[in-house]
Short mmCIF file of C-alpha atoms in Angstrom, two decimals:
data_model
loop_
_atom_site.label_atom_id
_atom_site.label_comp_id
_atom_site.label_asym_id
_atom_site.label_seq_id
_atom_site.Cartn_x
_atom_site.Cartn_y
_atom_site.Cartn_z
CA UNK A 263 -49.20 46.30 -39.66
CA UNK A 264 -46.11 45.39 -41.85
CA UNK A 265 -44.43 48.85 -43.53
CA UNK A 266 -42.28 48.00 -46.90
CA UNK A 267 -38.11 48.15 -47.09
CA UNK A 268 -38.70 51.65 -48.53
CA UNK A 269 -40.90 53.21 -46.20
CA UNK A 270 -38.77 52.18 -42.68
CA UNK A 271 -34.97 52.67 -44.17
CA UNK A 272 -35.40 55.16 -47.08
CA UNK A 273 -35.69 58.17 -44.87
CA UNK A 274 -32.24 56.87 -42.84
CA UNK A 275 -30.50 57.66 -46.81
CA UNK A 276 -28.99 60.96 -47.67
CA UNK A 277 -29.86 61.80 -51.32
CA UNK A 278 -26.47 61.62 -52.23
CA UNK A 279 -25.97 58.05 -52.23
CA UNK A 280 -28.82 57.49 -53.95
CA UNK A 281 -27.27 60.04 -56.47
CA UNK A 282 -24.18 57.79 -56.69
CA UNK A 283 -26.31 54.66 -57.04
CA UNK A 284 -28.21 56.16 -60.49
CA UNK A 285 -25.07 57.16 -61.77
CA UNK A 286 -22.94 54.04 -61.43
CA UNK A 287 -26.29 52.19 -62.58
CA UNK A 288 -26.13 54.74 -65.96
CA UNK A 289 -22.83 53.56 -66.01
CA UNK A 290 -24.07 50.17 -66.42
CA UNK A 291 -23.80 48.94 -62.92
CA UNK A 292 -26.68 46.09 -61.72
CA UNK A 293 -28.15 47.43 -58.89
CA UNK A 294 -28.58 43.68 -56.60
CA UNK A 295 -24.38 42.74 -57.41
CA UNK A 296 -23.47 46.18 -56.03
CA UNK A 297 -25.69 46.25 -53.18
CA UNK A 298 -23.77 42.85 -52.10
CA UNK A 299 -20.51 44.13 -52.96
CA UNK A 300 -21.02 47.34 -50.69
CA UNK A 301 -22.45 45.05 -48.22
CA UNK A 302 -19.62 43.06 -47.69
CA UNK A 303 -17.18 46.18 -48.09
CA UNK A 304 -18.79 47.18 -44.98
CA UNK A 305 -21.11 49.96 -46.41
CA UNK A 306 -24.73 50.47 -45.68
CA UNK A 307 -25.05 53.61 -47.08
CA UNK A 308 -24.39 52.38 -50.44
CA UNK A 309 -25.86 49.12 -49.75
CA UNK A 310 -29.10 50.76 -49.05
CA UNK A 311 -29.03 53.38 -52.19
CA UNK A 312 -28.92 49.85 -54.52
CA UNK A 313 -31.21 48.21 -52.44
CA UNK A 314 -33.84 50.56 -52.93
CA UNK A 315 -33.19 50.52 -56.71
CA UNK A 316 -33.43 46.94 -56.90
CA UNK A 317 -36.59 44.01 -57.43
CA UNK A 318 -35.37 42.23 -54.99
CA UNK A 319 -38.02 41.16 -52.35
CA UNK A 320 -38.20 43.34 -48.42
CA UNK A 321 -36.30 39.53 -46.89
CA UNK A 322 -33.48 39.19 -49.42
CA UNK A 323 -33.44 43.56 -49.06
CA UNK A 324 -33.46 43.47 -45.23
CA UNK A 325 -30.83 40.50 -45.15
CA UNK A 326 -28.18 42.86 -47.79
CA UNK A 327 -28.80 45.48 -45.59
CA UNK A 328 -28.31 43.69 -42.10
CA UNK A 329 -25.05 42.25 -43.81
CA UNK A 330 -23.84 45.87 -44.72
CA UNK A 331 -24.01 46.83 -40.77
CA UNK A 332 -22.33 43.27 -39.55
CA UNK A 333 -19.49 43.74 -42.08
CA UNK A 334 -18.89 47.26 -40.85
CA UNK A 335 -19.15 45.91 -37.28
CA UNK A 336 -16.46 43.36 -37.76
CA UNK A 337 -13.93 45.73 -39.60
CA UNK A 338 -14.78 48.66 -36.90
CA UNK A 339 -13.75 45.63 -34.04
CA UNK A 340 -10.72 44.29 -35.87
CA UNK A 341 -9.35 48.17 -36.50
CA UNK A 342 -10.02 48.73 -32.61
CA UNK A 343 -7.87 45.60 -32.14
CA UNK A 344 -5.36 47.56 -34.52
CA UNK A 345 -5.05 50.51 -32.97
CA UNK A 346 -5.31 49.23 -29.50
CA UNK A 347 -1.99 47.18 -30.41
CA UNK A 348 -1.01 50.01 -32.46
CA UNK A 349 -1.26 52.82 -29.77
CA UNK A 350 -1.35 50.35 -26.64
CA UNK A 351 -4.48 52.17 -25.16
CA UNK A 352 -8.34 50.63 -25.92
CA UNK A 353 -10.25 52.38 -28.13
CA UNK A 354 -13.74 52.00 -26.46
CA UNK A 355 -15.55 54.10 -29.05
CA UNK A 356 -15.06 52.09 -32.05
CA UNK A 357 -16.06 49.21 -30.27
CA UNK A 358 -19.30 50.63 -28.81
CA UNK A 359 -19.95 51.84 -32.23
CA UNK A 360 -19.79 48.53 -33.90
CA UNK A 361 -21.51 46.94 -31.30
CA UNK A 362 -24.19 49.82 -32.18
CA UNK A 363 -23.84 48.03 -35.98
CA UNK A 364 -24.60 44.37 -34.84
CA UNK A 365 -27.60 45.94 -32.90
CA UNK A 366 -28.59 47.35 -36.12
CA UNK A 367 -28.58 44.50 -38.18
CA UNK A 368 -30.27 43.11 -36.12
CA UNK A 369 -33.19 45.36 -36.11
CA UNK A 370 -32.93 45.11 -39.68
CA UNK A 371 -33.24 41.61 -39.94
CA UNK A 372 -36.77 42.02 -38.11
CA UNK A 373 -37.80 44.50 -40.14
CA UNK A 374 -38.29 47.54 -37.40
CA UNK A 375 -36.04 50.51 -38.11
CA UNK A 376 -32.86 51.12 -36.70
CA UNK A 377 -33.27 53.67 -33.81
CA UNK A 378 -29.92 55.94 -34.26
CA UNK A 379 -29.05 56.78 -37.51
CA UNK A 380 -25.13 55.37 -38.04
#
């Protein structure tokens, strides 16, 4: 049984960012550029509050999406690099929590929901 984009990663969205996502689009945003721009700025909650406003199809949705949570895996890595250099201890957290991004994505890009919410 296949579910849509909706139904498996609307519930993960906090109404606010969907709030955000009407208003910029009143503003006379396009709903599929800004989804890719906060997808490479790391962002999947934004990401996702454009995606779902969009006409794009659930693939091209899913793949936005899985970008989002990659992006934001490689900036969380290179800012634990950072800091690590930075503060000369490792910062384990950050990189278990991107690594928790990359699994996302790729749940994403298989269409089954992601099992923590970020």
């Amino acid at each position: 049984m296949s579910h849509t984009f909706e139904s498996v990663y609307s519930p993960l969205l906090k109404a606010v960012f969907t709030e955000q996502a009407r208003e910029q689009i009143a503003r006379g945003a396009e709903a599929d550029p800004a989804a890719r721009m906060y997808a490479e700025l790391g962002k999947p909650d934004f990401t996702l509050a454009f995606l779902l406003l969009s006409e794009h199809t659930d693939e091209e949705k899913r793949e936005v999406f899985a970008r989002a949570y990659e992006r934001r895996a490689t900036l969380s890595a290179e800012k634990a690099v950072q800091y690590s250099a930075q503060f000369h201890r490792p910062f384990p957290l950050i990189k278990l929590e991107a690594r928790k991004d990359q699994l996302a994505a790729q749940a994403i890009r298989q269409g089954q929901p992601i099992l923590e919410k970020h």
